Amino acid sequence: MGTYVPNSERVQQEMLDVIGVKNVRDLYCNVPKKMFVKELNLPSEKSELEVRAAVIEIAEKNRVFKTCLRGAGAYRHFIPAVVKSITSREELVTAYTPYQAEISQGILQSIFEYQTEMCELTGMDVSNASVYDGATAAAESITMCRDRKRTKAYVSATANPQVIETMQTYCFGSGVELTVIPAKNGKTDEKALKAALGEDAACFYLQQPNYFGLMEDAAAIGEIVHAAGAKYVMGVNPIACALMKTPAECGADVAVGEGQPLGLDVAFGGPYLGFMTATHDMMRHLPGRIVGETHDVDGKVGYVLTLTAREQHIRREKATSNICSNEQLCAFTAGLYMAAMGASGMRQAATLSMSKAHYLAKALQKAGLSLAYKGEFFHEFVTACDEKTAKSIEKALEKVGILGGLSVDGGILWCATEVVTKAELDKTAEIVKEVLSK
Amino acid sequence: MKLIFEKGAPDQHLSLLPACDVPEVSFKEERALPLRLPHVSENELTRHYKQLSDRVHGMNDGFYPLGSCTMKYNPKIDEELAALPGFTQIHPLQSAETAQGCLEVLHTMEKNLCEITGLDAFTLQPAAGAHGEFTGLLLIKAYHVHHKDFARTKIIVPDSAHGTNPASARMAGFDVVNIPSGPDGCVDLEALKAAVGPDTAGLMLTNPNTVGIFDKNILKITEIIHKAGGLCYYDGANLNAVLGVVRPGDMGFDACHLNLHKSFATPHGGGGPGAGPVGCKAELAQFLPGPQVEEKGGKYKFVTPKYSIGRVRGFAGNFDVVVKALCYLLTLGKEELPHVAENAVLNANYMMARLKTSYTMAYDTFCMHEFVMSLEGLHKETGIAAMDIAKGLLDHGIHPPTMYFPLIVHEALMIEPCETESKEIMDEVCDVFLQLFEEAKTNPQALHDAPLHTPVRRLDEVAAARHAIVRYNFD
Ligand SMILES: Cc1ncc(COP(=O)(O)O)c(C=O)c1O
């Protein structure tokens, strides 16, 4: 009897009788006989107990680091207990996209609340209900900005390389020419940007803080972009947004980012969520679901999927994007996380992360490393060293349960968040010192 | 129900983070905009979200025959195992030596999916079905570009296709050629022959198709495309009907995506996260997004294919969703996988047999895992539309079928019961459907007024779109 199949063979036979066939395979009458699979080369079925043991064994082949000083696009932040407790509720986990609004108000309202929170965090006017991740959010933003006359997109070399690569892949599809603006001393080369943007420039994407953790002069860059008549897209860290000058204040037309820091596990890369916010003018260019407020036949307030004339199920090949399923439960999680943290908690998480990163940077400098770049940074920074030293440091830290910074071109990219303690940071510096003195 | 912003008081908050144990640092220039986030106590917070989740119809709340969405039961063990710290606490940029378990999950899944689909290579990077379509089409594009066959700019899509198909084709830079379906809901071979040519890049098709019928001409269809120099893409949304029974690769498809959040029982989260892995034949494998997982002597590492189209997302995809799907596959094994498909098909045909005594089936043949009814006749006769029947179901605690899809069937209701529903439940649901059919004739007003017992009643979507209120107004 099939696992999770409730009908016994006797019941199945009763059903076949009602249908009027002898064998279930009679229902496959359209399938050319020679196409039937004889036996798949897969493992045999297992009981729940066996599956549990097998998968735990696989998980144990991974190393869980007690201390994590690695970010580069995925961040280990504190996740309040209420978050996991609520997001594991069966209804929320198992429902489909809220196509039937009357019995999906919980999901729809939660998206409306999430949209509001994202607007507050970024300062932007409108938000969609999420896309797959930060990289696809960045890639989708190009489509929002291009038009018949403006067909070229630009991205700073200081953006996360995986984000740039994803943008490039999407541009291979759409035929948009994507140019990478070079970096200078770890930040966007503003002169090169000014020189590159012409009348056919659709948009420029800036990451803030950038891949190296540095704060870009985002407002000044916004002015350069707008002077060329292009749209300004900012990819921002949502935790940093609680403190830093918002994309809205920097003149962004579109602000996107990776929502993982908002209450989601690093989970080897996913599921995460991409958030997308924009100015009111850009609202109808947003891809994906958007929830709006309305009322029912009795005048009661309710929420529905709205502005659907942008979407694939209505517009087909003329849609703003092909996205259908997004990352709803992740967006729900992010919304809930922000509600649990509140403005003060969000600011505290940002301040703690930033302060610990600065403390680590100082400690590592004392230990003998130097910073690769000058300039203000948030919770990530690069120390300069050769590849061999970087490897030795990584190995030495691994030995004591610390996942050190990531080896990048010319050094190590470190990250600290509120979950690491001063003691862990001191220990890290101590070990680095030992390695360097060898 | 109030919004979270309307609850609590400004000085309320949870006590979550400690004081700073290092010198405090802040930005030279901080945001001047106020940050207006909720300010509630933990008790209020959990009550609010409990109240929200009470207003959601999940799999555990009742029958969920949402056609094309494969709302099957989501096993609890899959959730438990995906939540192991040995998966959730692994940083995606950890060294391969310290993440062998994650790589093993990905590699095992790639291999298993190859076997299930009859294809040669897989990527687990795409995050959903539509994302998979886009990826698969880029493979096709890269293949033609690689062969300097620049004239192949068109993707053929039947008019019964899901909206994501033409939208994905467009995103991949193709022109879309829509072809009409035949009277049997299947591909019209003559229309297909007329559409192909030296500009054909490929075809997108789901089989069983969106009306729930396995296209008996499938081998002819893929041959017509291949002969014209195009490639065939399989939208795997409907794989549940043929899991372990027939393979897309054997039907002649060159690439496909699967929806792990459909056929492989991972929950849908109210609209994601899903996962849309893409498989392909050997000649397309060198174009797959990087990274792929390679195994040598029991050790796993990431590699990037030679002519990779590049990544379509950050990191390795919705990893934790893949863990759930792997648990599901391990549970079923080769023995039970075909029973999934057979029982999905059996259940759908059983419901169709019971409902066709009253309702008009769009196509009066055996179906696969789902079937489409047309309420056009009933609508003309009584004024009761597919929408009204759907809203009537809500008052009975039943999630309505998919409405008004596919577009080629007027007043469509598409029912997909899935293999995890019992005859007992289906009988109850069929009784309700039949009762509503009678009600359409005897008391249509009741159906026009439905639903009555839901948290809100029918909502004004036109007003929502006209005066878009898409966030809370604090002022
Ligand atoms: C036939 C078909 N194709 C594609 C999709 C898109 O899948 P996803 O929502 O995972 O992007 C769906 C989902 O509804 C579908 O039913």
PDB file of N, CA and C in Angstrom, chain A residues 187-188 190 193 204-210 214-226 232-236 244-253 376, chain B residues 29:
ATOM      1  N   LYS A 187      35.339  51.054  -3.472  1.00  0.00           N
ATOM      2  CA  LYS A 187      34.042  51.704  -3.681  1.00  0.00           C
ATOM      3  C   LYS A 187      33.825  51.971  -5.163  1.00  0.00           C
ATOM      4  N   THR A 188      32.568  52.254  -5.502  1.00  0.00           N
ATOM      5  CA  THR A 188      32.235  52.535  -6.887  1.00  0.00           C
ATOM      6  C   THR A 188      33.046  53.722  -7.413  1.00  0.00           C
ATOM      7  N   GLU A 190      33.138  56.724  -9.080  1.00  0.00           N
ATOM      8  CA  GLU A 190      32.064  57.644  -9.479  1.00  0.00           C
ATOM      9  C   GLU A 190      32.365  58.336 -10.806  1.00  0.00           C
ATOM     10  N   LEU A 193      31.544  55.971 -13.509  1.00  0.00           N
ATOM     11  CA  LEU A 193      30.090  55.871 -13.630  1.00  0.00           C
ATOM     12  C   LEU A 193      29.541  57.026 -14.455  1.00  0.00           C
ATOM     13  N   PHE A 204      21.147  52.055 -12.960  1.00  0.00           N
ATOM     14  CA  PHE A 204      22.400  51.691 -12.310  1.00  0.00           C
ATOM     15  C   PHE A 204      22.068  51.044 -10.972  1.00  0.00           C
ATOM     16  N   TYR A 205      22.735  49.919 -10.692  1.00  0.00           N
ATOM     17  CA  TYR A 205      22.511  49.187  -9.445  1.00  0.00           C
ATOM     18  C   TYR A 205      23.693  49.373  -8.503  1.00  0.00           C
ATOM     19  N   LEU A 206      23.387  49.872  -7.319  1.00  0.00           N
ATOM     20  CA  LEU A 206      24.417  50.064  -6.291  1.00  0.00           C
ATOM     21  C   LEU A 206      24.067  49.242  -5.056  1.00  0.00           C
ATOM     22  N   GLN A 207      25.040  48.544  -4.520  1.00  0.00           N
ATOM     23  CA  GLN A 207      24.798  47.804  -3.275  1.00  0.00           C
ATOM     24  C   GLN A 207      25.276  48.628  -2.086  1.00  0.00           C
ATOM     25  N   GLN A 208      24.425  48.723  -1.058  1.00  0.00           N
ATOM     26  CA  GLN A 208      24.739  49.525   0.125  1.00  0.00           C
ATOM     27  C   GLN A 208      24.391  48.791   1.402  1.00  0.00           C
ATOM     28  N   PRO A 209      25.261  48.551   2.360  1.00  0.00           N
ATOM     29  CA  PRO A 209      26.709  48.622   2.222  1.00  0.00           C
ATOM     30  C   PRO A 209      27.161  47.665   1.121  1.00  0.00           C
ATOM     31  N   ASN A 210      28.307  47.972   0.528  1.00  0.00           N
ATOM     32  CA  ASN A 210      28.696  47.155  -0.618  1.00  0.00           C
ATOM     33  C   ASN A 210      29.285  45.804  -0.203  1.00  0.00           C
ATOM     34  N   LEU A 214      31.671  48.292   2.828  1.00  0.00           N
ATOM     35  CA  LEU A 214      31.848  49.747   2.866  1.00  0.00           C
ATOM     36  C   LEU A 214      30.562  50.497   2.530  1.00  0.00           C
ATOM     37  N   MET A 215      30.444  51.673   3.144  1.00  0.00           N
ATOM     38  CA  MET A 215      29.327  52.548   2.838  1.00  0.00           C
ATOM     39  C   MET A 215      29.699  53.382   1.613  1.00  0.00           C
ATOM     40  N   GLU A 216      28.863  53.280   0.596  1.00  0.00           N
ATOM     41  CA  GLU A 216      29.077  54.073  -0.619  1.00  0.00           C
ATOM     42  C   GLU A 216      28.479  55.461  -0.398  1.00  0.00           C
ATOM     43  N   ASP A 217      28.916  56.396  -1.209  1.00  0.00           N
ATOM     44  CA  ASP A 217      28.324  57.729  -1.147  1.00  0.00           C
ATOM     45  C   ASP A 217      27.030  57.686  -1.967  1.00  0.00           C
ATOM     46  N   ALA A 218      26.038  57.048  -1.388  1.00  0.00           N
ATOM     47  CA  ALA A 218      24.854  56.658  -2.157  1.00  0.00           C
ATOM     48  C   ALA A 218      24.045  57.845  -2.679  1.00  0.00           C
ATOM     49  N   ALA A 219      23.965  58.905  -1.897  1.00  0.00           N
ATOM     50  CA  ALA A 219      23.167  60.049  -2.345  1.00  0.00           C
ATOM     51  C   ALA A 219      23.833  60.730  -3.539  1.00  0.00           C
ATOM     52  N   ALA A 220      25.157  60.895  -3.466  1.00  0.00           N
ATOM     53  CA  ALA A 220      25.884  61.536  -4.569  1.00  0.00           C
ATOM     54  C   ALA A 220      25.787  60.677  -5.833  1.00  0.00           C
ATOM     55  N   ILE A 221      25.882  59.376  -5.661  1.00  0.00           N
ATOM     56  CA  ILE A 221      25.772  58.474  -6.816  1.00  0.00           C
ATOM     57  C   ILE A 221      24.366  58.567  -7.429  1.00  0.00           C
ATOM     58  N   GLY A 222      23.372  58.698  -6.556  1.00  0.00           N
ATOM     59  CA  GLY A 222      22.000  58.867  -7.036  1.00  0.00           C
ATOM     60  C   GLY A 222      21.881  60.086  -7.930  1.00  0.00           C
ATOM     61  N   GLU A 223      22.563  61.156  -7.544  1.00  0.00           N
ATOM     62  CA  GLU A 223      22.504  62.378  -8.357  1.00  0.00           C
ATOM     63  C   GLU A 223      23.146  62.167  -9.723  1.00  0.00           C
ATOM     64  N   ILE A 224      24.259  61.441  -9.735  1.00  0.00           N
ATOM     65  CA  ILE A 224      24.921  61.159 -11.022  1.00  0.00           C
ATOM     66  C   ILE A 224      23.977  60.368 -11.934  1.00  0.00           C
ATOM     67  N   VAL A 225      23.320  59.367 -11.334  1.00  0.00           N
ATOM     68  CA  VAL A 225      22.434  58.494 -12.119  1.00  0.00           C
ATOM     69  C   VAL A 225      21.250  59.298 -12.668  1.00  0.00           C
ATOM     70  N   HIS A 226      20.656  60.093 -11.824  1.00  0.00           N
ATOM     71  CA  HIS A 226      19.490  60.871 -12.249  1.00  0.00           C
ATOM     72  C   HIS A 226      19.868  61.949 -13.269  1.00  0.00           C
ATOM     73  N   TYR A 232      17.607  54.780 -10.592  1.00  0.00           N
ATOM     74  CA  TYR A 232      18.593  54.428  -9.575  1.00  0.00           C
ATOM     75  C   TYR A 232      18.057  53.271  -8.733  1.00  0.00           C
ATOM     76  N   VAL A 233      18.740  52.139  -8.807  1.00  0.00           N
ATOM     77  CA  VAL A 233      18.330  50.957  -8.044  1.00  0.00           C
ATOM     78  C   VAL A 233      19.347  50.719  -6.933  1.00  0.00           C
ATOM     79  N   MET A 234      18.853  50.615  -5.710  1.00  0.00           N
ATOM     80  CA  MET A 234      19.765  50.289  -4.611  1.00  0.00           C
ATOM     81  C   MET A 234      19.459  48.900  -4.069  1.00  0.00           C
ATOM     82  N   GLY A 235      20.522  48.116  -3.865  1.00  0.00           N
ATOM     83  CA  GLY A 235      20.382  46.819  -3.208  1.00  0.00           C
ATOM     84  C   GLY A 235      20.899  46.990  -1.796  1.00  0.00           C
ATOM     85  N   VAL A 236      20.003  46.871  -0.817  1.00  0.00           N
ATOM     86  CA  VAL A 236      20.389  47.229   0.547  1.00  0.00           C
ATOM     87  C   VAL A 236      20.274  46.070   1.529  1.00  0.00           C
ATOM     88  N   MET A 244      20.900  53.249   8.751  1.00  0.00           N
ATOM     89  CA  MET A 244      21.561  54.083   7.739  1.00  0.00           C
ATOM     90  C   MET A 244      20.548  54.946   6.975  1.00  0.00           C
ATOM     91  N   LYS A 245      21.083  55.893   6.287  1.00  0.00           N
ATOM     92  CA  LYS A 245      20.274  56.730   5.403  1.00  0.00           C
ATOM     93  C   LYS A 245      19.519  55.799   4.444  1.00  0.00           C
ATOM     94  N   THR A 246      18.204  55.938   4.365  1.00  0.00           N
ATOM     95  CA  THR A 246      17.410  54.981   3.594  1.00  0.00           C
ATOM     96  C   THR A 246      17.596  55.193   2.092  1.00  0.00           C
ATOM     97  N   PRO A 247      17.264  54.170   1.310  1.00  0.00           N
ATOM     98  CA  PRO A 247      17.301  54.334  -0.149  1.00  0.00           C
ATOM     99  C   PRO A 247      16.457  55.522  -0.598  1.00  0.00           C
ATOM    100  N   ALA A 248      15.310  55.713   0.035  1.00  0.00           N
ATOM    101  CA  ALA A 248      14.453  56.845  -0.346  1.00  0.00           C
ATOM    102  C   ALA A 248      15.213  58.158  -0.158  1.00  0.00           C
ATOM    103  N   GLU A 249      15.916  58.273   0.958  1.00  0.00           N
ATOM    104  CA  GLU A 249      16.664  59.503   1.237  1.00  0.00           C
ATOM    105  C   GLU A 249      17.862  59.670   0.302  1.00  0.00           C
ATOM    106  N   CYS A 250      18.289  58.554  -0.327  1.00  0.00           N
ATOM    107  CA  CYS A 250      19.402  58.626  -1.285  1.00  0.00           C
ATOM    108  C   CYS A 250      18.894  58.803  -2.709  1.00  0.00           C
ATOM    109  N   GLY A 251      17.573  58.902  -2.855  1.00  0.00           N
ATOM    110  CA  GLY A 251      17.017  59.160  -4.177  1.00  0.00           C
ATOM    111  C   GLY A 251      16.732  57.924  -5.009  1.00  0.00           C
ATOM    112  N   ALA A 252      16.704  56.759  -4.384  1.00  0.00           N
ATOM    113  CA  ALA A 252      16.475  55.529  -5.160  1.00  0.00           C
ATOM    114  C   ALA A 252      15.076  55.499  -5.778  1.00  0.00           C
ATOM    115  N   ASP A 253      14.989  54.970  -6.989  1.00  0.00           N
ATOM    116  CA  ASP A 253      13.694  54.734  -7.620  1.00  0.00           C
ATOM    117  C   ASP A 253      13.184  53.345  -7.254  1.00  0.00           C
ATOM    118  N   GLU A 376      34.063  54.257   5.917  1.00  0.00           N
ATOM    119  CA  GLU A 376      33.056  53.799   6.862  1.00  0.00           C
ATOM    120  C   GLU A 376      32.515  52.433   6.429  1.00  0.00           C
TER     121      GLU A 376
ATOM    122  N   GLU B  29      26.195  59.391   9.332  1.00  0.00           N
ATOM    123  CA  GLU B  29      24.923  60.013   8.983  1.00  0.00           C
ATOM    124  C   GLU B  29      23.845  58.938   9.073  1.00  0.00           C
TER     125      GLU B  29
END
